[in-house]
Short mmCIF file of C-alpha atoms in Angstrom, two decimals:
data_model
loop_
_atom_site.label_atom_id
_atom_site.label_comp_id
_atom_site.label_asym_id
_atom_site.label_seq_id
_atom_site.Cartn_x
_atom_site.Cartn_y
_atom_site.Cartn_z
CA UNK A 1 -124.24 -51.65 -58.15
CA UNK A 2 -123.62 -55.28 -57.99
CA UNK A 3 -121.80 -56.60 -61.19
CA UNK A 4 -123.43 -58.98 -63.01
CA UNK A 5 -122.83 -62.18 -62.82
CA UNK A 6 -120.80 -64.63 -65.51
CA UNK A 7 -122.50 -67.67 -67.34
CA UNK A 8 -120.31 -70.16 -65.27
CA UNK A 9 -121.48 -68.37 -62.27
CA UNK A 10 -125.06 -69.03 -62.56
CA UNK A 11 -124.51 -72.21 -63.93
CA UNK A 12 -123.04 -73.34 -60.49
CA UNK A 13 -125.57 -71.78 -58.32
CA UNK A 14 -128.25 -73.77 -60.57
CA UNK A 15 -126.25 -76.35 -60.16
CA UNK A 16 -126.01 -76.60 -56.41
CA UNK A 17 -129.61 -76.01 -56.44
CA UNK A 18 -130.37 -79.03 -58.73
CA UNK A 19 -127.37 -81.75 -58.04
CA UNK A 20 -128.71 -83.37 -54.96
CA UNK A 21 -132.25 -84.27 -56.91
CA UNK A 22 -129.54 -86.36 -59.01
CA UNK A 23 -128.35 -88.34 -56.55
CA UNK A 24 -131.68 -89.48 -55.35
CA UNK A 25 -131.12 -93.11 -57.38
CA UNK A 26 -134.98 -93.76 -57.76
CA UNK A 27 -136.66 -96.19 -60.42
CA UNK A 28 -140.00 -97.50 -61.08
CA UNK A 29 -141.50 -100.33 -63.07
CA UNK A 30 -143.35 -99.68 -65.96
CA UNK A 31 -145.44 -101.90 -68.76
CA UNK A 32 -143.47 -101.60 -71.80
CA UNK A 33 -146.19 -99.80 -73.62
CA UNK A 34 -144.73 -96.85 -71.78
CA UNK A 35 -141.33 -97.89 -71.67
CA UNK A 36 -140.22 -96.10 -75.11
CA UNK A 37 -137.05 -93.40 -74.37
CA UNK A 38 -137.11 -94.04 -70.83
CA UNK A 39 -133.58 -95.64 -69.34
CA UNK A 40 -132.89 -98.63 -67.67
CA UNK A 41 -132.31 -98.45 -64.05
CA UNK A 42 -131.02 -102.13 -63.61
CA UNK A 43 -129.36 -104.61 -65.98
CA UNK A 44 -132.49 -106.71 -67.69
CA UNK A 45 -132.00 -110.72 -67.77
CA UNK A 46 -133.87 -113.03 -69.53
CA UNK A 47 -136.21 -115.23 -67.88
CA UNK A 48 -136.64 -117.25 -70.82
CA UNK A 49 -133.75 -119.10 -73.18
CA UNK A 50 -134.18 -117.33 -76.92
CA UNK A 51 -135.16 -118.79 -78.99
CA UNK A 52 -137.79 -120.61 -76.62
CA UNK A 53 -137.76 -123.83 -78.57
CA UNK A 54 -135.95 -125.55 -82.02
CA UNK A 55 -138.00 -123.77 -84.82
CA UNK A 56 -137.46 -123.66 -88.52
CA UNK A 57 -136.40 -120.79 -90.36
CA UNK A 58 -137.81 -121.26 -93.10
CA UNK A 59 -140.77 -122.86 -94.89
CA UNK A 60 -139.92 -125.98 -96.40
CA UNK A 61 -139.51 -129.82 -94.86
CA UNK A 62 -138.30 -130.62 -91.86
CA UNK A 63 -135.96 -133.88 -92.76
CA UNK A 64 -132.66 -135.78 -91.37
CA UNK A 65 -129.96 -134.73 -93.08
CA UNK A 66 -128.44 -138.47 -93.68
CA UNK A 67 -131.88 -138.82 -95.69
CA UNK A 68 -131.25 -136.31 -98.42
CA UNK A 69 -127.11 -137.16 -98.93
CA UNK A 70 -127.27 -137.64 -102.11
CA UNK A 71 -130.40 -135.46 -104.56
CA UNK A 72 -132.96 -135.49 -105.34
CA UNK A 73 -134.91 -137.83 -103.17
CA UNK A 74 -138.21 -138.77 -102.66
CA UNK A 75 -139.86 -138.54 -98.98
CA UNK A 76 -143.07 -139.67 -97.55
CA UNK A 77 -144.99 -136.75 -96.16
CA UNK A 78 -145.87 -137.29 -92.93
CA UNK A 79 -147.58 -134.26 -91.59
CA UNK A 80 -147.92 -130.75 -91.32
CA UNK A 81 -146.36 -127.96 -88.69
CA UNK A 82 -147.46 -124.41 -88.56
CA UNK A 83 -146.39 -121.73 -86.66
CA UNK A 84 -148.01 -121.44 -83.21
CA UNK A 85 -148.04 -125.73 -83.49
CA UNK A 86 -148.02 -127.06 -79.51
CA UNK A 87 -148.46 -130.76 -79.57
CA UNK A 88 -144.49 -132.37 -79.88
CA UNK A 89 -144.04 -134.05 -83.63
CA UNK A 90 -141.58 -136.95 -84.08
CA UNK A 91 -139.87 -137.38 -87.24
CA UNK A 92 -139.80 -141.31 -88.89
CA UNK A 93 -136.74 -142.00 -90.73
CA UNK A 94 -136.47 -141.59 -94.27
CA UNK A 95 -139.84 -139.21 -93.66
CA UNK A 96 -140.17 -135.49 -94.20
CA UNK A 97 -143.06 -133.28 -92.48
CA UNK A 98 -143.94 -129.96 -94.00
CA UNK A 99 -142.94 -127.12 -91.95
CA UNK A 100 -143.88 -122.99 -91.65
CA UNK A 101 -141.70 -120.62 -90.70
CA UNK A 102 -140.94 -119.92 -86.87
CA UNK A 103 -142.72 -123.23 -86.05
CA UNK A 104 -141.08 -126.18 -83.92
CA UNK A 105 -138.79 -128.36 -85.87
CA UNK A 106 -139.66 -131.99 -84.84
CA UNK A 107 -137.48 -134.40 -82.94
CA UNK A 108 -135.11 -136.59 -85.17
CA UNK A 109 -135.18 -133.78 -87.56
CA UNK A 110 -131.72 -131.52 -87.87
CA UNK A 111 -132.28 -129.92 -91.13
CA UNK A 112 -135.11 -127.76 -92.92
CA UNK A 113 -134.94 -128.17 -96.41
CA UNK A 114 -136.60 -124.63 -97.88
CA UNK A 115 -139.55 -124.98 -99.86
CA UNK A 116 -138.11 -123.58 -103.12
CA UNK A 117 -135.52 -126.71 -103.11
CA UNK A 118 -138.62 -128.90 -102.82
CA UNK A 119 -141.71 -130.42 -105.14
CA UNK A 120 -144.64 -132.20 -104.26
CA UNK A 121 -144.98 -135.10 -106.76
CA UNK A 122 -147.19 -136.76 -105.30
CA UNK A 123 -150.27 -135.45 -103.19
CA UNK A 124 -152.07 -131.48 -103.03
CA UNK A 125 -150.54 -128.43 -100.79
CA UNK A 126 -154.27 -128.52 -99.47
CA UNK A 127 -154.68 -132.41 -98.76
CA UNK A 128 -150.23 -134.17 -97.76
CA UNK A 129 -152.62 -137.38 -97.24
CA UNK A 130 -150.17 -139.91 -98.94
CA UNK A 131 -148.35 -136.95 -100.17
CA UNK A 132 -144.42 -137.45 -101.70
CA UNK A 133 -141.83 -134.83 -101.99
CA UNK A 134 -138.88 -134.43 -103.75
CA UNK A 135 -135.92 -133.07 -102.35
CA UNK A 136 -133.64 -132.10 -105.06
CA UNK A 137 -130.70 -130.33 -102.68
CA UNK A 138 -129.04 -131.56 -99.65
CA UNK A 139 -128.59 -129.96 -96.59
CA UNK A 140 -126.31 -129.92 -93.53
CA UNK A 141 -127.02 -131.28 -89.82
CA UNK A 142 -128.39 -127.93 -88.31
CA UNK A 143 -129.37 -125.78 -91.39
CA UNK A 144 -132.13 -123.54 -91.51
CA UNK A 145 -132.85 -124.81 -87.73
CA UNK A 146 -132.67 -122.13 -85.33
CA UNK A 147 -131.72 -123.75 -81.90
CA UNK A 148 -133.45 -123.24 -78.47
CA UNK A 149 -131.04 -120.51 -76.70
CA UNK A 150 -128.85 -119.52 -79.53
CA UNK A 151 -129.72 -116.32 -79.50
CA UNK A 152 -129.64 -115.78 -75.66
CA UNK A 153 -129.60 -117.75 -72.71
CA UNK A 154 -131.99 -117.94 -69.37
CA UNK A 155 -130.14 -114.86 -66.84
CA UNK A 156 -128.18 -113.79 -69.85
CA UNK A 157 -128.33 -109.79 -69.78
CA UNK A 158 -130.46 -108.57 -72.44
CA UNK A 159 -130.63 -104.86 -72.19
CA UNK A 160 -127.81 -103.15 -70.40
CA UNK A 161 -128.61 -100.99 -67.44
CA UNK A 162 -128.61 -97.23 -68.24
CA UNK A 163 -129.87 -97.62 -71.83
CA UNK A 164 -132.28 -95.66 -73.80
CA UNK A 165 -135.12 -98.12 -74.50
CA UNK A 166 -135.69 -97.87 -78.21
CA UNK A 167 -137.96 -100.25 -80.34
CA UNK A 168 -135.33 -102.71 -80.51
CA UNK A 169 -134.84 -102.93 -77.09
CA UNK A 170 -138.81 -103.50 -76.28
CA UNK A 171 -138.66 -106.01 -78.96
CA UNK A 172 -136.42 -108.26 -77.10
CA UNK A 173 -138.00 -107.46 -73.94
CA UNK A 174 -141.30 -108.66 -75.10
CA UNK A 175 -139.76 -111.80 -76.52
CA UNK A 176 -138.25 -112.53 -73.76
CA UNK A 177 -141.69 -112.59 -72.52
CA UNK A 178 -141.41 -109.46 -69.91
CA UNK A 179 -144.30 -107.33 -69.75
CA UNK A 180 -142.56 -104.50 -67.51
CA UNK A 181 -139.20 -102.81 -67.05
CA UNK A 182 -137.36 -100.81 -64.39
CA UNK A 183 -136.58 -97.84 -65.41
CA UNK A 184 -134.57 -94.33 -63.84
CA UNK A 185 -137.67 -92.21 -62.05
CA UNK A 186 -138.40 -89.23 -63.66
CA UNK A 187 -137.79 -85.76 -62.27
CA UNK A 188 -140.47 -83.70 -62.56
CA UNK A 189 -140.98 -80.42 -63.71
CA UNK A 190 -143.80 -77.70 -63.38
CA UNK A 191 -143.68 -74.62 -66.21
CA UNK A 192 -145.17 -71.30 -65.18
CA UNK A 193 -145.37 -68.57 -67.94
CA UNK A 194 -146.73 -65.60 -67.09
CA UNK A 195 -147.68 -62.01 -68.51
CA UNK A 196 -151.26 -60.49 -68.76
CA UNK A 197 -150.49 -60.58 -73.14
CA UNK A 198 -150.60 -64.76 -72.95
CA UNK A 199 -153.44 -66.00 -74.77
CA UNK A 200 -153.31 -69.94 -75.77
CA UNK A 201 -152.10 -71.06 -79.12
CA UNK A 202 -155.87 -71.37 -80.93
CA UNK A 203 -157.61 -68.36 -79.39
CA UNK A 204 -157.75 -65.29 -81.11
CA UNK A 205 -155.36 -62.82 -79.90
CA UNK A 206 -156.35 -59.28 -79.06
CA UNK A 207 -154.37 -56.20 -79.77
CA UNK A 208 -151.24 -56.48 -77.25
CA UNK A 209 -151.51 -59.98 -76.58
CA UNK A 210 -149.19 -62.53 -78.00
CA UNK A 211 -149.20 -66.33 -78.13
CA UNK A 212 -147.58 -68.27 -75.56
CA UNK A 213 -144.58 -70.10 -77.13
CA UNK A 214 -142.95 -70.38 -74.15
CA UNK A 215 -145.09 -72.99 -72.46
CA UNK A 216 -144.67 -75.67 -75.47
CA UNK A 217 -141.38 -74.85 -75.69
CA UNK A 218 -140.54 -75.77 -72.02
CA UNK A 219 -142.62 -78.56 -72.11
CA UNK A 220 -140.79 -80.36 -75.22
CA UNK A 221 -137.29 -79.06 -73.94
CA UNK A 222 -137.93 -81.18 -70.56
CA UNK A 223 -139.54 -84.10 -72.43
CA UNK A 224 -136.82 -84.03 -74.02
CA UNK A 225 -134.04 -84.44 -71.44
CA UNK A 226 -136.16 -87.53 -70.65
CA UNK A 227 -137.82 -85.71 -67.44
CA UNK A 228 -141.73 -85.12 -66.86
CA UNK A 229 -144.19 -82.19 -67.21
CA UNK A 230 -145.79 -82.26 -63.64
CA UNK A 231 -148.29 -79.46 -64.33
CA UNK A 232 -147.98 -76.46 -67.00
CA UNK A 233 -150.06 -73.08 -66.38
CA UNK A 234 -150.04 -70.05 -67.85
CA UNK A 235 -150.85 -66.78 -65.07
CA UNK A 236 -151.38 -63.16 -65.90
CA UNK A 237 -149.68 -60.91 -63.79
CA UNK A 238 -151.74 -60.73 -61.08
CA UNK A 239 -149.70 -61.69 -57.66
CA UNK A 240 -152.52 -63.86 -56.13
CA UNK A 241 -152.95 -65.85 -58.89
CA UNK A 242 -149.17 -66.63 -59.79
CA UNK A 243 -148.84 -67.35 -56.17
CA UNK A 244 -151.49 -69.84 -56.18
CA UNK A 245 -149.95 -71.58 -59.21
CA UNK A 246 -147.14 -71.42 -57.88
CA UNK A 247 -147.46 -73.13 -54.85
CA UNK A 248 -149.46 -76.20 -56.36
CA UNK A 249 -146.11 -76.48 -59.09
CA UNK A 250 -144.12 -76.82 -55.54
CA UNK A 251 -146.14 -79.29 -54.17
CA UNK A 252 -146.27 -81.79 -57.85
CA UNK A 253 -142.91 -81.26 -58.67
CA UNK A 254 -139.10 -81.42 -58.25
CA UNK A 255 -138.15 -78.41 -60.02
CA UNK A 256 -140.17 -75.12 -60.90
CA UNK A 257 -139.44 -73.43 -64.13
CA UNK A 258 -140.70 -70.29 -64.43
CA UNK A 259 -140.75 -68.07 -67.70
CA UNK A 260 -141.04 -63.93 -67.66
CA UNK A 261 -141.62 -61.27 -64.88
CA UNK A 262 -137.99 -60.89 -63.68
CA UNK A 263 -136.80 -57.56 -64.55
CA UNK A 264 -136.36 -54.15 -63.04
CA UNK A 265 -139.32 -53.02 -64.10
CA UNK A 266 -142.81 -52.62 -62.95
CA UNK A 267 -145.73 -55.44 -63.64
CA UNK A 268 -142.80 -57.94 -62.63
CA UNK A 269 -145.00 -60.62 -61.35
CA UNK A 270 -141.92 -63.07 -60.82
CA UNK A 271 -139.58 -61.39 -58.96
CA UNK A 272 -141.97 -59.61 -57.01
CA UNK A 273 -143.25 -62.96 -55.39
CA UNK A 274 -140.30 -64.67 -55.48
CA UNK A 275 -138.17 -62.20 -53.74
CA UNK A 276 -140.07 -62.25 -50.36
CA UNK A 277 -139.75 -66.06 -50.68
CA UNK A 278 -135.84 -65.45 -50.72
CA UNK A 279 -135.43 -65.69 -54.40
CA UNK A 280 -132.45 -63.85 -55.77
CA UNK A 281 -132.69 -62.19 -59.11
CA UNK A 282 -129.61 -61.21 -61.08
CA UNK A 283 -128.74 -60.14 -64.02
CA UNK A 284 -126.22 -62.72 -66.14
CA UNK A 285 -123.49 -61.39 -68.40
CA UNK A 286 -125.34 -62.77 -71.76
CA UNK A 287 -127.55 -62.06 -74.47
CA UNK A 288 -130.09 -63.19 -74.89
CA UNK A 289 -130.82 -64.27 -71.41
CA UNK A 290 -129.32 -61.89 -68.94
CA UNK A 291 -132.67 -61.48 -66.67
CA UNK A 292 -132.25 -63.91 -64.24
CA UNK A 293 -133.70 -65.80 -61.01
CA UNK A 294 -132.93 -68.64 -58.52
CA UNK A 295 -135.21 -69.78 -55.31
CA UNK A 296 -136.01 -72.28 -53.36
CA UNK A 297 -139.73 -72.58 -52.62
CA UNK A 298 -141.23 -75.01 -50.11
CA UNK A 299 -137.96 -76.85 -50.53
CA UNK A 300 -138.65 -77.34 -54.36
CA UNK A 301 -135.96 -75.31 -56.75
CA UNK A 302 -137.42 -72.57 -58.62
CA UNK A 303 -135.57 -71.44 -61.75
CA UNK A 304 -136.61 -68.08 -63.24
CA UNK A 305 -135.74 -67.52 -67.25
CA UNK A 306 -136.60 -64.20 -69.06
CA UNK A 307 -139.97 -64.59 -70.91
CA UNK A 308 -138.63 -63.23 -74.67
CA UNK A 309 -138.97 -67.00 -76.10
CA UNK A 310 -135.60 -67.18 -77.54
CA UNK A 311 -134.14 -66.17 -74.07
CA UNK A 312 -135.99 -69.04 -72.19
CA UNK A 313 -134.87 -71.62 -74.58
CA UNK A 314 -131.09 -70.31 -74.75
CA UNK A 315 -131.41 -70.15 -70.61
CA UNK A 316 -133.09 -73.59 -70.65
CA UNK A 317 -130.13 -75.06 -72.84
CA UNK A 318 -126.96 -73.82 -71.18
CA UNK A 319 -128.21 -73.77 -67.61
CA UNK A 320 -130.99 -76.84 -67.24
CA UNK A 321 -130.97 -79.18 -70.41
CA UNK A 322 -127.73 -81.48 -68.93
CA UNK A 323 -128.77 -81.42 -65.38
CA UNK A 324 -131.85 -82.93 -66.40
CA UNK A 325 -130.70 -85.22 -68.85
CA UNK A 326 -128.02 -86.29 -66.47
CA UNK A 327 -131.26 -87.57 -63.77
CA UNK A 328 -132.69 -89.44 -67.05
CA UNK A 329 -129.20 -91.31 -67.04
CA UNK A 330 -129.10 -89.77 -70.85
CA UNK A 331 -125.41 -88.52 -71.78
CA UNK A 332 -124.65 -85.03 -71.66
CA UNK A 333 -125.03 -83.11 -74.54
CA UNK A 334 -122.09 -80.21 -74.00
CA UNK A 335 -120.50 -77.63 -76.64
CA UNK A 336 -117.67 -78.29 -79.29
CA UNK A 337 -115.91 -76.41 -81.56
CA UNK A 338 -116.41 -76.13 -85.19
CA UNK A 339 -115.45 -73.33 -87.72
CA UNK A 340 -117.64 -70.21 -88.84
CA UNK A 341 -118.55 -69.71 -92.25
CA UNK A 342 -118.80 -66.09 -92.46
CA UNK A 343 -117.94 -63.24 -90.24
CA UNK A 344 -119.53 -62.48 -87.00
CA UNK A 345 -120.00 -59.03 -84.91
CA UNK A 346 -121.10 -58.77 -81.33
CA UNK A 347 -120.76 -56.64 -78.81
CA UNK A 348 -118.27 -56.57 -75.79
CA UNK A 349 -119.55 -57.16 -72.58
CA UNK A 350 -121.66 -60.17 -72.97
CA UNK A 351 -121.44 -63.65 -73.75
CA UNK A 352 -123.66 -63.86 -77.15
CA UNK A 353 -124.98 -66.73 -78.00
CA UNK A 354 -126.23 -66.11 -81.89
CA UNK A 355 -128.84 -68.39 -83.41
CA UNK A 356 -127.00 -70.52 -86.25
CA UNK A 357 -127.12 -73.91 -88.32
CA UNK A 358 -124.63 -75.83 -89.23
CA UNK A 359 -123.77 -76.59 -93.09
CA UNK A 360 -122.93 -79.74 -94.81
CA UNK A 361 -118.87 -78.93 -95.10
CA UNK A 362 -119.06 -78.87 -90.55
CA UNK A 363 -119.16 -74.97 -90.26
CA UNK A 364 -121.67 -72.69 -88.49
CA UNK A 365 -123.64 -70.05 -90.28
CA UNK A 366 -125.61 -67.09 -88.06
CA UNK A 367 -129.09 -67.62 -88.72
CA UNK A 368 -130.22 -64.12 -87.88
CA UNK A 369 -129.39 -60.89 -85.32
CA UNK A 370 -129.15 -61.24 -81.58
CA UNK A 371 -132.68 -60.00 -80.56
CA UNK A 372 -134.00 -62.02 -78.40
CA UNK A 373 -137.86 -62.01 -79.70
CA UNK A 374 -136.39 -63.75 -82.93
CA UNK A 375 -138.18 -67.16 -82.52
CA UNK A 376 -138.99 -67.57 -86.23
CA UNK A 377 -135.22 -67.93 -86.78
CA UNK A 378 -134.62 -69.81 -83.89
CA UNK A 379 -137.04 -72.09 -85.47
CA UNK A 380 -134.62 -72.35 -88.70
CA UNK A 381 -131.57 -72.88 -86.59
CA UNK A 382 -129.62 -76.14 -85.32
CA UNK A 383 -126.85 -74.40 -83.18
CA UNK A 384 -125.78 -71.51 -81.11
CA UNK A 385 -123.01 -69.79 -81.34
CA UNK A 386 -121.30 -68.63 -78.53
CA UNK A 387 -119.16 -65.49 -78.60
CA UNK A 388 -116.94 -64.76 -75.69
CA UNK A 389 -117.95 -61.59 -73.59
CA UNK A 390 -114.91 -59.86 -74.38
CA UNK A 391 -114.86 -60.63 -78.45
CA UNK A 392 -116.62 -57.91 -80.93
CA UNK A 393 -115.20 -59.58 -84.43
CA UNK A 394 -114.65 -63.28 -85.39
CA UNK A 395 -113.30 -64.26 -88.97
CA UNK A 396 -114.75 -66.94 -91.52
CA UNK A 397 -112.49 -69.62 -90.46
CA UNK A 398 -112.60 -68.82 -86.84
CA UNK A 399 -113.41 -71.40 -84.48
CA UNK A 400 -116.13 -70.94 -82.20
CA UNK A 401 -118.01 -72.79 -79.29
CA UNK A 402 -121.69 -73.90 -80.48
CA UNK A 403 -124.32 -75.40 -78.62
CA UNK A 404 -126.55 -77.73 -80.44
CA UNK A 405 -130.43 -77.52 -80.63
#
């Protein structure tokens, strides 16, 4: 009987299967509307210098400085400047011109005096026609005057390549007046659950069916990791059908994930299509999680988890989630240490990795017991914790490895 196999063993024959889709370097160009969480592929430069012209920060006057030395002062009013403004103003000497926010200062000005520094004596906010203000605090040659390019210059780099667009990110994109990006390619993945009990979140479930969790749970764990959901079907066991879903996942997608039908017993859909493909289906030294399968199916990888929903999202998370996040150009997200807050049995033999959360003062707390068909309390968890395979008893204090959700 062939012994099964450890979890850094199937981790490297994943591995092999999946590394050379990371080294394929690919990146498309996409409006920024769909640009949120995606990665930069190149470094972006600005086209344009930011700001793209001399504008005032605030509302007030736009004045020379020399004018209002000594306060208060009295200035003609010679015009009005709102935001979005596009014919060129010229300020007179010993002249103000009322100014909004954001819109160009004029030439000869160098200082915007805000409005709350300011009083019209002479003239209505509705009507400047022979209007007078009085300026009763001086300013400095350049404040409240944001100049062209001080914020960023024409080829300067705005985003750096390999970052996680976030809103700020597409804010200075679009200012810089970009309505695309290059970003990393997506991989994408197709999700197969099977099992005649699936019925569709929604629809009423029959005596011996059960919702499928499984599929939503794949789908968000790869969205995640900043890949794609090519196609996502749910088959009964029937070996035509899986077959035929099968091979349309191969043909949309980089990598097949499949869910369920890989054990030793009968109505194994998975395994018993898989296998004549060359699939190899062992068992892994873990719980939950130790059904497991690897293939390669019209050159596409095909990765086979156990269908209990907590053991396709531990599989998912210590055998897929930083190979795909590692094609998004997203950092890893690997295991550290951290102290347990009450005692923990397991059971020798397997590597356990118990559902937990971690508490305010940094330690781990087991959520609930190992069983694999827990999903409620892998809902209220945050971590795993992972026992080694040949520990049965850790200590409050302990340190232990934990994976986080």
């Amino acid at each position: 009987m062939t012994p099964p196999r450890t979890v850094e063993e199937h981790a490297e024959t994943i591995a092999r299967l999946v590394e050379p889709l990371l080294a394929v370097a690919a990146a498309e160009r996409v409006p920024l509307a769909e640009a949120s969480g995606r990665v930069t592929a190149v470094a972006v430069r600005s086209d344009v210098d930011l700001p793209l012209f001399r504008n005032s920060q605030m509302d007030g006057y736009a004045v020379r400085s020399a004018d209002i030395e000594h306060t208060p002062v009295a200035l003609e009013v010679r015009g009005d400047i709102p935001a979005g403004h596009t014919v060129p103003v010229v300020l007179t000497p010993g002249t103000a011109v009322r100014i909004m926010t954001g819109a160009p200062v004029p030439s000869g000005a160098d200082a915007v005096v805000p409005v709350e520094d300011t009083e019209l004596v002479l003239g209505r906010d509705d009507d400047l026609s022979g209007a007078v203000v009085e300026i009763r605090r001086s300013r400095r040659p350049g404040e409240y005057v944001r100049e062209r390019g001080s914020d960023l210059r024409r080829g300067d780099t705005l985003v750096d390549s390999g970052t996680r667009l976030a809103a700020r990110h597409l804010a200075a994109i679009a200012a810089a007046g970009a309505e695309a990006v290059e970003v990393r390619a997506r991989l994408r993945v197709g999700i197969l659950t099977t099992g005649a009990e699936l019925v569709a979140a929604g629809a009423t479930a029959e005596f011996g069916q059960v919702f499928d969790a499984n599929g939503v749970a794949l789908a968000a764990l790869v969205e995640e990791c900043g890949a794609l959901v090519s196609v996502r079907t749910a088959t009964t066991d029937d070996h035509a059908e899986f077959e035929r879903a099968l091979q349309h996942a191969v043909s949309v997608s980089d990598i097949v994930v499949t869910s369920g039908g890989i054990s030793k017993g009968a109505y194994e859909v998975v395994r018993e299509v898989l296998e004549p493909h060359g699939a190899e289906v062992v068992t892994v030294a873990m719980q939950p999680g130790g059904p497991q399968a690897t293939g390669v199916v019209s050159g596409v990888p095909v990765l086979s988890f156990p269908g209990n929903p907590v053991s396709t999202q531990v599989s998912f998370t210590v055998f897929l989630r930083d190979l795909l996040r590692a094609s998004a150009g997203l950092p890893a997200a690997p295991p550290s240490p951290a102290p347990l807050a009450a005692a923990v049995h397991s059971v020798a033999g397997k590597r356990q990795f118990l559902r937990g959360r971690r508490l305010q003062d940094g330690t781990v707390q087991q959520v609930a017991g190992p069983s694999s068909h827990l999903v409620a309390a892998m809902a209220r968890s945050d971590v795993l914790i992972e026992v080694p395979t040949d520990t049965v008893d850790l200590a409050e204090g302990d340190d232990v490895t934990v994976w986080t959700l």
